Short mmCIF file of C-alpha atoms and ligand atoms in Angstrom, two decimals:
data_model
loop_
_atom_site.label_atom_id
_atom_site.label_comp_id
_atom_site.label_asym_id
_atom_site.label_seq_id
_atom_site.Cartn_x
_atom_site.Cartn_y
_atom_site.Cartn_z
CA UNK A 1 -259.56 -15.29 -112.01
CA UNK A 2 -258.51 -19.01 -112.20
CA UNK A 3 -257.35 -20.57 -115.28
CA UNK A 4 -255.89 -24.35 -116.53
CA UNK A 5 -252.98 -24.49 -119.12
CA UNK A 6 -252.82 -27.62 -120.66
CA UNK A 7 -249.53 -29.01 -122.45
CA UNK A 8 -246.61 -27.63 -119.83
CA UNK A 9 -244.28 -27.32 -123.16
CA UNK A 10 -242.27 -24.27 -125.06
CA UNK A 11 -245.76 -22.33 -125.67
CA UNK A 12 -247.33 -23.60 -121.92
CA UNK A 13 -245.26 -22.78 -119.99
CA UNK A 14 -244.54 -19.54 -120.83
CA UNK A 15 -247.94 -18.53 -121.72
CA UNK A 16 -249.13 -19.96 -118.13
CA UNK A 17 -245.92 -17.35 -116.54
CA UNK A 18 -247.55 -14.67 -118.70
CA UNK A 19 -250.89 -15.48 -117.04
CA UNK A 20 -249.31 -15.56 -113.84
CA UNK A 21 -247.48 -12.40 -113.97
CA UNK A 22 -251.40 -10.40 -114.98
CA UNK A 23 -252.23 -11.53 -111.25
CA UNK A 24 -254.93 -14.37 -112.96
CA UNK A 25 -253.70 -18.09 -111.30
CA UNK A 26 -252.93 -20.58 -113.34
CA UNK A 27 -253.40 -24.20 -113.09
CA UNK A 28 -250.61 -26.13 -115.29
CA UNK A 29 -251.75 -29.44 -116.45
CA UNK A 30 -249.73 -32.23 -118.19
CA UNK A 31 -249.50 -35.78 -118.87
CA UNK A 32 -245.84 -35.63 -118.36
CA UNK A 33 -244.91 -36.03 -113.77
CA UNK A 34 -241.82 -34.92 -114.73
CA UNK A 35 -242.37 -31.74 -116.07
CA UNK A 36 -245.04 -31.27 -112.96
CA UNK A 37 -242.12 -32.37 -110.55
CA UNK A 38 -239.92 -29.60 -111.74
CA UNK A 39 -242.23 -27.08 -111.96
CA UNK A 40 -243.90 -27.68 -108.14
CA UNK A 41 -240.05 -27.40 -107.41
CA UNK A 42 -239.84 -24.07 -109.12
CA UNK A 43 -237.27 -25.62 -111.83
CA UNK A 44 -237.31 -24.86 -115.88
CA UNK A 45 -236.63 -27.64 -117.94
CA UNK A 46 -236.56 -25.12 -121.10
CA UNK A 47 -233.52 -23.63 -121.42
CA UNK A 48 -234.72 -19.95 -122.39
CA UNK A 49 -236.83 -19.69 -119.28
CA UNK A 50 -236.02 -18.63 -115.97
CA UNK A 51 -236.17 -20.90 -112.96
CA UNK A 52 -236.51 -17.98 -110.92
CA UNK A 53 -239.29 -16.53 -112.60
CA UNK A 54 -241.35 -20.23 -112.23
CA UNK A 55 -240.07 -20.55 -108.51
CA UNK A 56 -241.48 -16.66 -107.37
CA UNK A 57 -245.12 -17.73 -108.90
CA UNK A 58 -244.96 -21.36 -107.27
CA UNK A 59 -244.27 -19.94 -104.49
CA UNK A 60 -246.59 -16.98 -104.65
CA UNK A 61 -249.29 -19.59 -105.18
CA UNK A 62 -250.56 -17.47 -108.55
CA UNK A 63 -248.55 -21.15 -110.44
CA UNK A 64 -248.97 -24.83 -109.80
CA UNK A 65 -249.00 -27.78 -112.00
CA UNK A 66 -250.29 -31.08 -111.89
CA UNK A 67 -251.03 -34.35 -113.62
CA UNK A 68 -254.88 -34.31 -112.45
CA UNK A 69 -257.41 -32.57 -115.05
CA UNK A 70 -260.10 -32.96 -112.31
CA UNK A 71 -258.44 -29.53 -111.43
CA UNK A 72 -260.71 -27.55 -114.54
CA UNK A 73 -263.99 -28.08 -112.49
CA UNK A 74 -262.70 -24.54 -110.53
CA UNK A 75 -261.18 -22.48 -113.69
CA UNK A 76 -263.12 -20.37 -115.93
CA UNK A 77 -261.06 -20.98 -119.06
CA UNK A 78 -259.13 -24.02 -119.92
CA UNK A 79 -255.89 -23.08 -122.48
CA UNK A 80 -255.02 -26.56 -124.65
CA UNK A 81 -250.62 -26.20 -125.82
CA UNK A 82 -250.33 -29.93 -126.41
CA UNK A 83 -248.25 -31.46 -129.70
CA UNK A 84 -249.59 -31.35 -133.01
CA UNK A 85 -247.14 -33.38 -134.77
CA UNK A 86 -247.22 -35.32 -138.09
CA UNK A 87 -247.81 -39.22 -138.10
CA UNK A 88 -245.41 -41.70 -139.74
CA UNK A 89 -247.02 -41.55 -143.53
CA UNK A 90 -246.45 -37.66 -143.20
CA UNK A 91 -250.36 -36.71 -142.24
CA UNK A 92 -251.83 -34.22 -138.93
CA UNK A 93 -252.25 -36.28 -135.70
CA UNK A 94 -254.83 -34.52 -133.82
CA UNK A 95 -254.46 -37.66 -131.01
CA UNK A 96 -252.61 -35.34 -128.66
CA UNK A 97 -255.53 -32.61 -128.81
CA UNK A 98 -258.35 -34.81 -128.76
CA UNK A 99 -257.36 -36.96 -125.81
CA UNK A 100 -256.90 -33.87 -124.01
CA UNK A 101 -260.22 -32.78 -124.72
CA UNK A 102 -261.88 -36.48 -123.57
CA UNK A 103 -259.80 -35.59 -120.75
CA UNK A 104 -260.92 -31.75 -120.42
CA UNK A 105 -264.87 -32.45 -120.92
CA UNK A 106 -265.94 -34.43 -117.81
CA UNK A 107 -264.67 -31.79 -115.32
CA UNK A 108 -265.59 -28.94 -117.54
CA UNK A 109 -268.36 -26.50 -115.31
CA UNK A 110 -270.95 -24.57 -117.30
CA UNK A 111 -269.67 -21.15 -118.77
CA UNK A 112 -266.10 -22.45 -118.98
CA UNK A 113 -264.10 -20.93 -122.13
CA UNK A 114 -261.85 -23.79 -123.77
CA UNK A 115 -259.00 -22.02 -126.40
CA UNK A 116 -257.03 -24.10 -128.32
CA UNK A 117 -253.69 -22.68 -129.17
CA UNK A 118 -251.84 -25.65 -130.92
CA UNK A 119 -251.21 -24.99 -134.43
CA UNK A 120 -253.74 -26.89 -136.60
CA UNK A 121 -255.93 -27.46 -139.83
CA UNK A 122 -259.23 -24.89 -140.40
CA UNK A 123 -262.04 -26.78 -138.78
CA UNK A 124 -259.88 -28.62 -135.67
CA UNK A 125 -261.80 -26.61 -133.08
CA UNK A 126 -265.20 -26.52 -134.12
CA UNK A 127 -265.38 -29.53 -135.73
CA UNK A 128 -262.79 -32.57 -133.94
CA UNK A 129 -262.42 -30.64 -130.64
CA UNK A 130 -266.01 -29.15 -130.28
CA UNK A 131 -267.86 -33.18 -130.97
CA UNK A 132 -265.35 -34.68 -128.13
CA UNK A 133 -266.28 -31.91 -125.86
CA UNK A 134 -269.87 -32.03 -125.92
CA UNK A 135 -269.83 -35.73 -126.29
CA UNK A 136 -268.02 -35.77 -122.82
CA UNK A 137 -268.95 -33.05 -121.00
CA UNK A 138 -273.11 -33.74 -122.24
CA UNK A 139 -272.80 -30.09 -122.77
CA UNK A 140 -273.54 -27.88 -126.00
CA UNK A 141 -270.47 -25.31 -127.06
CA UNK A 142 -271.19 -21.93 -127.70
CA UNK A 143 -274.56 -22.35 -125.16
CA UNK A 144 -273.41 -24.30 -122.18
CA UNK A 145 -269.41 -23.87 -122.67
CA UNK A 146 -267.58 -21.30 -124.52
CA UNK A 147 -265.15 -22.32 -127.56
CA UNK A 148 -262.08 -20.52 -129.25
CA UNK A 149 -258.67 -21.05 -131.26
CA UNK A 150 -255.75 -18.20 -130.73
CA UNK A 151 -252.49 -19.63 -132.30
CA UNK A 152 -249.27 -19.48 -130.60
CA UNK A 153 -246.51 -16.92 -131.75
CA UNK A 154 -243.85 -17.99 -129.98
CA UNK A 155 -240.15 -17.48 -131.06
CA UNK A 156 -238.03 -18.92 -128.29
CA UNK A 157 -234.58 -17.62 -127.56
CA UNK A 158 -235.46 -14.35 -129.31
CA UNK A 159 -235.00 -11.96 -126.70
CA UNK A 160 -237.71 -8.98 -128.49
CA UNK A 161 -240.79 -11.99 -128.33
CA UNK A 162 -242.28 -11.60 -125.11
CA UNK A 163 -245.44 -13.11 -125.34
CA UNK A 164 -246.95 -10.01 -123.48
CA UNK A 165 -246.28 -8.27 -126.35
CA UNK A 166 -246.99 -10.43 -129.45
CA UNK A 167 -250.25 -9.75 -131.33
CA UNK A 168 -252.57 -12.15 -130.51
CA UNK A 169 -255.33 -13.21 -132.97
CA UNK A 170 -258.56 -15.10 -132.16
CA UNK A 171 -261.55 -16.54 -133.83
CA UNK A 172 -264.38 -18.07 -131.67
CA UNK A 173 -267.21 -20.31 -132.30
CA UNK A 174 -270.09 -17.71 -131.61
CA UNK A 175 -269.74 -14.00 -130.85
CA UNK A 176 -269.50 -14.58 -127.30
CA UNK A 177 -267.25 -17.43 -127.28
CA UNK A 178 -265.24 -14.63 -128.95
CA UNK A 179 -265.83 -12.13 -126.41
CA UNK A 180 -264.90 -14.30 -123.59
CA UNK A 181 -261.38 -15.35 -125.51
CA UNK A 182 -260.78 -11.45 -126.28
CA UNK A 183 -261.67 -10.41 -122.53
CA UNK A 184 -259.36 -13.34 -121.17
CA UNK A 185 -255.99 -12.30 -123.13
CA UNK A 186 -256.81 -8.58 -122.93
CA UNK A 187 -255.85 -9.01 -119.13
CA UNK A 188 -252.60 -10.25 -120.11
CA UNK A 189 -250.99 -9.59 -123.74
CA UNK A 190 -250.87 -5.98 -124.87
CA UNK A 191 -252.70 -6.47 -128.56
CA UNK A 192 -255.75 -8.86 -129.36
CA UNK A 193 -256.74 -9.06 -133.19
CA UNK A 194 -260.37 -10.90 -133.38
CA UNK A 195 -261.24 -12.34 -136.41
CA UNK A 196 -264.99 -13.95 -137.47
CA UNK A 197 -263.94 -17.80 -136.60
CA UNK A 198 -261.88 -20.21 -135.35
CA UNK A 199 -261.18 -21.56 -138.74
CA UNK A 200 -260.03 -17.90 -140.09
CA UNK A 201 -257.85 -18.29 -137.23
CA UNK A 202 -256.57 -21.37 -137.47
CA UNK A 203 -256.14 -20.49 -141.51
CA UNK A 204 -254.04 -17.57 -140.19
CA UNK A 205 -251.63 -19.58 -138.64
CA UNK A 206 -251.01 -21.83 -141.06
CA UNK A 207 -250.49 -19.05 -143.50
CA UNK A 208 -247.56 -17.24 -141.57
CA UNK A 209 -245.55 -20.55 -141.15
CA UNK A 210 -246.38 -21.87 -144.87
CA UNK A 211 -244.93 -18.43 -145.89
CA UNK A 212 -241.74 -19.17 -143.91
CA UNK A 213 -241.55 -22.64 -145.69
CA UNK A 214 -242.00 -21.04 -149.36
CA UNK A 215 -239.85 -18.35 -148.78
CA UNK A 216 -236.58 -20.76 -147.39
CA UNK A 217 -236.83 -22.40 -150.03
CA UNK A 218 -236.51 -20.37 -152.58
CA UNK A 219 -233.35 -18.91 -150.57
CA UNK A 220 -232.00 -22.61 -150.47
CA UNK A 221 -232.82 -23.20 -153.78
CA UNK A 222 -231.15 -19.87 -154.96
CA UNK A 223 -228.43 -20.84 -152.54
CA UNK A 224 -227.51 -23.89 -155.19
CA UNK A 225 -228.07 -21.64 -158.17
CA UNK A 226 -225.99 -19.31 -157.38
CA UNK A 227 -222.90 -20.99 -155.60
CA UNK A 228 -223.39 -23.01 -159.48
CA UNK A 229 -222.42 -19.27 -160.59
CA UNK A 230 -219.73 -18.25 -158.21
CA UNK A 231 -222.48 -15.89 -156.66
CA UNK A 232 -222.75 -16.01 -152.94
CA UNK A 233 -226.05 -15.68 -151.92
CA UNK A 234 -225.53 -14.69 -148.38
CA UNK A 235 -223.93 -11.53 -149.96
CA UNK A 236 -226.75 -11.45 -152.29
CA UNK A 237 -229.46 -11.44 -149.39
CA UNK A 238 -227.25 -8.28 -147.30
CA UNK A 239 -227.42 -6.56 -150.56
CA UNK A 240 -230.90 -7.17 -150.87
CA UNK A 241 -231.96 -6.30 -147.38
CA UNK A 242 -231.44 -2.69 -148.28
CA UNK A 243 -234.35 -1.94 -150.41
CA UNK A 244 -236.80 -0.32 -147.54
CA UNK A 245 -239.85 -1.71 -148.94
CA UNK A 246 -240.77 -4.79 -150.73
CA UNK A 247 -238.58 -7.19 -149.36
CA UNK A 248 -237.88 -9.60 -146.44
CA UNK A 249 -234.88 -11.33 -146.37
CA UNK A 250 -235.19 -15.14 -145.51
CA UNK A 251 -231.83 -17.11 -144.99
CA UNK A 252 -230.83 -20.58 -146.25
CA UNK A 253 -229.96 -23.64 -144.29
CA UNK A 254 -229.10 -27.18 -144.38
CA UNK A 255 -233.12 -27.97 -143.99
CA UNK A 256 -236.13 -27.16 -142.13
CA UNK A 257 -236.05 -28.08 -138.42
CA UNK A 258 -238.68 -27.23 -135.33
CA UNK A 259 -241.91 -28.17 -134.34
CA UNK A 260 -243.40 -26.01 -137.19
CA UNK A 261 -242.39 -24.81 -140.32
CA UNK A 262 -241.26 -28.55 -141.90
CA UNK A 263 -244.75 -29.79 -140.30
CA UNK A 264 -247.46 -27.16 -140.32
CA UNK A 265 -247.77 -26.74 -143.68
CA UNK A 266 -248.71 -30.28 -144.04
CA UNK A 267 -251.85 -29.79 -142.28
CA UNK A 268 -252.95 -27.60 -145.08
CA UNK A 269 -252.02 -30.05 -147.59
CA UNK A 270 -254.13 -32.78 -146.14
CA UNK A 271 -257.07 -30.97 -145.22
CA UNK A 272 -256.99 -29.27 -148.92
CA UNK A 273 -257.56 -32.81 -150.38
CA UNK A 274 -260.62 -33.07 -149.20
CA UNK A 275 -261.65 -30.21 -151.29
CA UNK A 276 -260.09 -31.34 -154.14
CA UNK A 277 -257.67 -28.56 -153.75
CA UNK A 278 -253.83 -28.86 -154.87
CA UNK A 279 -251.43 -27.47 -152.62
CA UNK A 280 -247.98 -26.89 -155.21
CA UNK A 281 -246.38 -24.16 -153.27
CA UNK A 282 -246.41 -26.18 -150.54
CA UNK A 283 -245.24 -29.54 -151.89
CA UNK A 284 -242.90 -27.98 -153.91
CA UNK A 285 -241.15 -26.01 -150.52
CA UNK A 286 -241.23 -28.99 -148.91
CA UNK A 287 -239.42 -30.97 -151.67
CA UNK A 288 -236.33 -28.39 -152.18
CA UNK A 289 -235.96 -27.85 -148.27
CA UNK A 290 -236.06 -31.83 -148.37
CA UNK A 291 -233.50 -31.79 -150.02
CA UNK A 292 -231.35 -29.37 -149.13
CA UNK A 293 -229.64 -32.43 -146.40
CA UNK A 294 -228.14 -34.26 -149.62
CA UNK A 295 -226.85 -31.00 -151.02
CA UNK A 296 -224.83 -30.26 -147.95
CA UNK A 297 -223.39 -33.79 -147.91
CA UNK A 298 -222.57 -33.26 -151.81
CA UNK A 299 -220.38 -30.32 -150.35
CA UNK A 300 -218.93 -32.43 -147.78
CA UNK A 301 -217.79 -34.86 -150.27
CA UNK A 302 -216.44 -32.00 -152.30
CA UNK A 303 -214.78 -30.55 -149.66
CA UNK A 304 -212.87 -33.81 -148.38
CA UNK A 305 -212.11 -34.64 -151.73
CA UNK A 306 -210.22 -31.46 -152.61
CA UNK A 307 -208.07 -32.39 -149.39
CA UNK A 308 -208.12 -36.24 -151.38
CA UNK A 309 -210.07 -37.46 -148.40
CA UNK A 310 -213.18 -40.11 -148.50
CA UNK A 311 -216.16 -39.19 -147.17
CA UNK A 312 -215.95 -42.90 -146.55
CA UNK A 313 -213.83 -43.51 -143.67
CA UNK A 314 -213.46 -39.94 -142.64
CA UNK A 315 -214.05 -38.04 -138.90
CA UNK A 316 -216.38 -35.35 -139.40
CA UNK A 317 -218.09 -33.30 -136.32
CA UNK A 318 -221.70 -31.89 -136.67
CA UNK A 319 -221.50 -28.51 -134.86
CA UNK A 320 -224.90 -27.54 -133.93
CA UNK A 321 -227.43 -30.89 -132.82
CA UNK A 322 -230.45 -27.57 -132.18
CA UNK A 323 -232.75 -27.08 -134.97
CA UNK A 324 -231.89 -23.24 -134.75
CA UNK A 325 -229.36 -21.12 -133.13
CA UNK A 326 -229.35 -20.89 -128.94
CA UNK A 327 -232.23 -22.89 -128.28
CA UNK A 328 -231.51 -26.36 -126.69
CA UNK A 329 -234.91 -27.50 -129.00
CA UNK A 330 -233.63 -30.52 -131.46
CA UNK A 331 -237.15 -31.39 -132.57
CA UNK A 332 -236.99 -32.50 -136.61
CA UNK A 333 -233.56 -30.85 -136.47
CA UNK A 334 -231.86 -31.50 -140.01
CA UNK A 335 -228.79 -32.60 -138.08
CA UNK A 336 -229.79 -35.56 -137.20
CA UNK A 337 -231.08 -36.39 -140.67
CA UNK A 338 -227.28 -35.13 -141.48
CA UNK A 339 -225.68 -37.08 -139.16
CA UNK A 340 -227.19 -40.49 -140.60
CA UNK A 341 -226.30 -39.66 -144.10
CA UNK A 342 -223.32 -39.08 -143.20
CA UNK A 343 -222.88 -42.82 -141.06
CA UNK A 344 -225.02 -44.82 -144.10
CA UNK A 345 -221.87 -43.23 -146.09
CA UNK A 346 -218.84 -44.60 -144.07
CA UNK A 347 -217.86 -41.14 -141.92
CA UNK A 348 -217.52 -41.44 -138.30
CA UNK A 349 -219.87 -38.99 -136.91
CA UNK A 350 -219.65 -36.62 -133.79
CA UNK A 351 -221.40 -33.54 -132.46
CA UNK A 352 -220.71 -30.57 -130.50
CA UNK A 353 -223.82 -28.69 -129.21
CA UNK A 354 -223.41 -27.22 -125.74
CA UNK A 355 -226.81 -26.57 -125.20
CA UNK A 356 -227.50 -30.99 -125.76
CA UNK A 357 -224.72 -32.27 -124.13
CA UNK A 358 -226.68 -35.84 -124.33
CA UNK A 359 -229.09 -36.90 -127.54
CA UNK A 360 -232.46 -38.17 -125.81
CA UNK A 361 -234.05 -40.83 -126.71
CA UNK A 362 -236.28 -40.46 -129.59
CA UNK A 363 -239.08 -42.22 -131.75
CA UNK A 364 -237.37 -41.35 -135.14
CA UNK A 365 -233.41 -41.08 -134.45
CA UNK A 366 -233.33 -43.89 -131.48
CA UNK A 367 -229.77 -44.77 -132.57
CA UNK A 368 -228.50 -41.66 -131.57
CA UNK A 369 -229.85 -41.82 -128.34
CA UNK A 370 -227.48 -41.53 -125.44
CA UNK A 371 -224.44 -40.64 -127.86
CA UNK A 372 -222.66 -37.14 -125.77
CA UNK A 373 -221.70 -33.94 -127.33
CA UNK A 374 -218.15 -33.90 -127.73
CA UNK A 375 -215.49 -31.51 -125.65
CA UNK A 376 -214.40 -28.38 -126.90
CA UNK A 377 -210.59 -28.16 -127.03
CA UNK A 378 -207.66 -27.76 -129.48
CA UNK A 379 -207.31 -31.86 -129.25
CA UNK A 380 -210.58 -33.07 -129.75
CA UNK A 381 -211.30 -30.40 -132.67
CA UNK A 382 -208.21 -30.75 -134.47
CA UNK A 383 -208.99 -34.69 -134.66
CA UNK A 384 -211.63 -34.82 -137.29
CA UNK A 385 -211.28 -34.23 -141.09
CA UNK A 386 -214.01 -32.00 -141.53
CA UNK A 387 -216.24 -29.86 -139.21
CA UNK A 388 -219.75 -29.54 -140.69
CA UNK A 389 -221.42 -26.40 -138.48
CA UNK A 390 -225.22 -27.16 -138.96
CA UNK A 391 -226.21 -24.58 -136.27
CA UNK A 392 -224.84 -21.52 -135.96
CA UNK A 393 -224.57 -20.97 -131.66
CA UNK A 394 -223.44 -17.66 -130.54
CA UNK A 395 -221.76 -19.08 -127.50
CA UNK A 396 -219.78 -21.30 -130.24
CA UNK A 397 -215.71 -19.55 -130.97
CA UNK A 398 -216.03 -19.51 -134.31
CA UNK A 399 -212.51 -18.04 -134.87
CA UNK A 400 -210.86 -21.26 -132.55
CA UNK A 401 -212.99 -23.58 -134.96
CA UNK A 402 -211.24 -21.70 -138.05
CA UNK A 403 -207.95 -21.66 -136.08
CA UNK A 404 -208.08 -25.55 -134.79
CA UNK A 405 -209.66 -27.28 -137.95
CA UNK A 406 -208.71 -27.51 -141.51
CA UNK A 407 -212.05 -28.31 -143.36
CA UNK A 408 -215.06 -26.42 -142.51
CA UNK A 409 -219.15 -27.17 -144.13
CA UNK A 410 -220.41 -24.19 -143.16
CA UNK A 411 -224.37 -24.33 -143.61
CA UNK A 412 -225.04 -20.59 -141.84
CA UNK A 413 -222.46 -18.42 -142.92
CA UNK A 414 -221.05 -18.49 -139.70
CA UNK A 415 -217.50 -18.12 -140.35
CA UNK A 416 -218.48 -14.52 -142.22
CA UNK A 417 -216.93 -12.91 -139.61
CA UNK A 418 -213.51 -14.68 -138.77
CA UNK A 419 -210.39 -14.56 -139.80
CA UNK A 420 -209.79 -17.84 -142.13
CA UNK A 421 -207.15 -19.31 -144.55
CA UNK A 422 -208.67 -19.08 -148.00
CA UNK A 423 -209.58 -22.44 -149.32
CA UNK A 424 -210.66 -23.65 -145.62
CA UNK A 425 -214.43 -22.79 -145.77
CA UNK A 426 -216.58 -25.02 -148.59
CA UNK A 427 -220.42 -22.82 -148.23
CA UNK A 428 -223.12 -25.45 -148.10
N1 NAD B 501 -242.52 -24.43 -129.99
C1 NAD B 501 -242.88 -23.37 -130.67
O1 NAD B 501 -242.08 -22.47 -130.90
C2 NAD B 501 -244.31 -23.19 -131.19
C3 NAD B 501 -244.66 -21.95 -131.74
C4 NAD B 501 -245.96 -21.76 -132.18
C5 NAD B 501 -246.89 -22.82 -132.10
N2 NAD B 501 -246.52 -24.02 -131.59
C6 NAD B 501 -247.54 -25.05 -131.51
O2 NAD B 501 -247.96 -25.19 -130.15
C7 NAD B 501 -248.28 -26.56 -129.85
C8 NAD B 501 -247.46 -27.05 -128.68
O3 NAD B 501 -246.08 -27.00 -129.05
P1 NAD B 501 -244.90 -27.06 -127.99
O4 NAD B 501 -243.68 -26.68 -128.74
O5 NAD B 501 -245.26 -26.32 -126.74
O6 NAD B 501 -244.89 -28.65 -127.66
P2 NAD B 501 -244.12 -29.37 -126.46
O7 NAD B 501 -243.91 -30.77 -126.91
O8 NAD B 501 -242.96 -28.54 -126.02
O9 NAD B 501 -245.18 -29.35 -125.27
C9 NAD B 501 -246.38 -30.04 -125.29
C10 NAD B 501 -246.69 -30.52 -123.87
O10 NAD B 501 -247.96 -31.15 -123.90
C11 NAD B 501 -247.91 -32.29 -123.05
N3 NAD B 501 -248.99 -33.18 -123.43
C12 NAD B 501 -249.04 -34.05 -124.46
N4 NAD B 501 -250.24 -34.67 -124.48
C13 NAD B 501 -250.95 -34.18 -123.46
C14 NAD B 501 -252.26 -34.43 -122.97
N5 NAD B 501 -253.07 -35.32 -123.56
N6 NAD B 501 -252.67 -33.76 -121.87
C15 NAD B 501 -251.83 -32.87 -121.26
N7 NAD B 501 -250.58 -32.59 -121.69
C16 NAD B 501 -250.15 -33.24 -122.77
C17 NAD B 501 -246.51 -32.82 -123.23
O11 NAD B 501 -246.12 -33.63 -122.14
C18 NAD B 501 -245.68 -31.54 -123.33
O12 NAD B 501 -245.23 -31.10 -122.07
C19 NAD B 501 -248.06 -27.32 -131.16
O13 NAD B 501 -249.26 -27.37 -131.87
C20 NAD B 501 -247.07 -26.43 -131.90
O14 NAD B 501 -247.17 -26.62 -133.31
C21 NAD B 501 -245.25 -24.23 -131.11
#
């Protein structure tokens, strides 16, 4: 069997080695020559994946990528990973999955299954994706061509997600579109969970990430309650964690960061409007995790001031530029939105992140671009008046951060575990 993976990013390229590794060749496809120049070389450019893994099925000819979507005239199922991101005023840009399907349709041979997989509002697939489709291939969906959505689960760096093993749910756009999607990822993920459409699909997504948004922020927004108190909630949530039933514990940060959780939810909220439909829970999580960036510069300024320091003026190192802990990912990361409240305010700013040693450039933090991760050594630590860890890395020595520095912001509880002068950690 022959496939296409289109969108060579964090979900396609490992679902295309996945692919690979069930003996089924897969054609990678993306815009980007780059990524198609390291991968023909058998090179990652994800941190979490394996060059070796991408160089065995490159060279085993089961793994190939190119820039050239003429390639889906030979495959019998075309898998679309590209970006769903937000647009500047904060609503879903579809752009990235509707150019790829003007792209997709003229090469697409009868019987071909297209699956989208990037995570979207109910009615992408067989409304937006299905009209370009058929307008460009002449073709009807779910009688000439076959149509599906399966969402990604991805959780990279987490060593128990292996996307062989991650339920995988799909809807399709007629009973056989969803009996082609069921009997292509049968032959290469463990679990398949159909459900009666694309949209039910598509609704399932959005529902597991809006749950992670709701549920951080009522940790962050407990988190400011009960520091208010004296209460630490971070013991509160290990306490909590013990009841066997009835409770998941979610953990509180300095703001939402990733390609999903602060934007997914947003594709609800815009697509509810058009039925008339409020979306509070959702607008209200996004408000308090919003937020939570000025909080942790309130402690900052606390925590300078009871050394009489100015935030104005000061040195203060971001530890942690990653929107989550041992990914090199920075995507939306709340550091950077840290990082410039901290420079409008007068503080000299510096990072540490050893997965980024260099900031790329960006549409939304530009600035930044080019500025280097600083060393780590007794020096260079011990020269700025605060250290604000925004990230918590396990490769980072906590315990030489507590030893070198004598004002620490510490966002994730990361110090929990070292030995530190009382007074030296402000919880943020
Ligand atoms: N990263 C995650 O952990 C994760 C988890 C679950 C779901 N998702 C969803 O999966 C989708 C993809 O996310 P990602 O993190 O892999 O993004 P990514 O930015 O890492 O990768 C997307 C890739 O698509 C390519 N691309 C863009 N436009 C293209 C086009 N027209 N034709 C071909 N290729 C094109 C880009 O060059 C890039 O390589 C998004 O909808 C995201 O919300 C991501």
């Amino acid at each position: 069997m022959k496939i296409a993976v289109v969108g060579l990013g964090y979900v396609g390229l490992p679902l295309s080695l996945q692919f690979a590794r069930s003996c089924i060749t897969v054609t990678g496809i993306d815009v980007d020559p780059n990524k198609v120049e390291l991968i023909s070389t058998g090179q990652s450019y994800i941190r979490h994946i394996d060059s070796q893994a991408i160089a065995e099925f490159v060279d085993a000819e089961k793994f190939s990528a190119t820039t050239d979507f003429s390639r889906i005239k030979d495959v019998e199922a075309v898998i679309i990973c590209v970006p769903t991101p937000l647009t500047k005023n904060r609503e879903p840009d579809i752009s990235f999955v509707l150019n790829t399907g003007r792209s997709i349709a003229p090469h697409l041979a009868e019987g071909t299954l297209v699956v989208l997989e990037s995570t979207t509002y109910p009615g992408t697939t067989d409304e937006d994706l299905r009209a370009v489709l058929e307008e460009g291939s002449g073709m009807k969906a779910g009688v000439d061509f076959h149509l599906a959505f399966s969402p990604e689960r991805e959780d990279p760096a987490n060593d128990q997600s292996k996307v062989k093993l991650i339920p995988k749910v799909i809807g399709g756009y007629t009973p056989t579109c969803l009996e082609r999607a069921i009997a292509l990822y049968s032959r290469a993920i463990d679990t398949v969970v159909p459900v009666s459409s694309c949209r039910v699909a598509e609704a399932t997504k959005l529902l597991e990430n809006i749950f992670r948004s709701v549920n951080i922020a009522l940790v962050n927004e407990l988190k400011s309650i009960y520091a208010a108190m004296g209460i630490d909630i971070w013991e509160v949530i290990e306490a909590a964690k013990t009841k066997p039933f009835g409770f998941m514990p979610f953990y509180p940060g300095p703001g939402l960061g990733g390609h999903c959780i602060p934007i997914d939810p947003f594709y609800l909220a815009w697509k509810a409007r058009e039925f008339g439909k409020p979306t509070r829970f959702i607008e209200l999580a996004g408000e308090i995790n919003t937020a939570m960036p000025d909080y942790v510069i309130q402690r900052v300024t606390q925590a300078l001031n009871s050394q009489r320091k100015t935030l104005n003026g000061s040195k203060i190192l971001v530890v942690g530029l990653a929107y989550k802990p041992n990914v090199d990912d920075e995507r939306e990361s709340p550091s950077y939105v840290l990082m410039n409240l901290l420079t409008e305010r007068g503080a000299e700013v510096e990072y540490y992140d050893p997965y980024i040693p260099v900031i790329k450039p960006t549409r939304e933090h530009s600035h930044l671009a080019g500025k280097r991760s600083v060393q780590w050594d007794h020096a260079t630590i011990k020269s700025f008046d605060a250290v604000l860890v925004a990230t918590d890395h396990k490769c980072v020595n906590y315990q030489e951060l507590a030893d070198w520095t004598q004002c620490i912001i510490d966002t994730r509880n990361s110090m929990a575990f070292v030995k530190v002068a009382p007074g030296k950690v402000w919880k943020a």
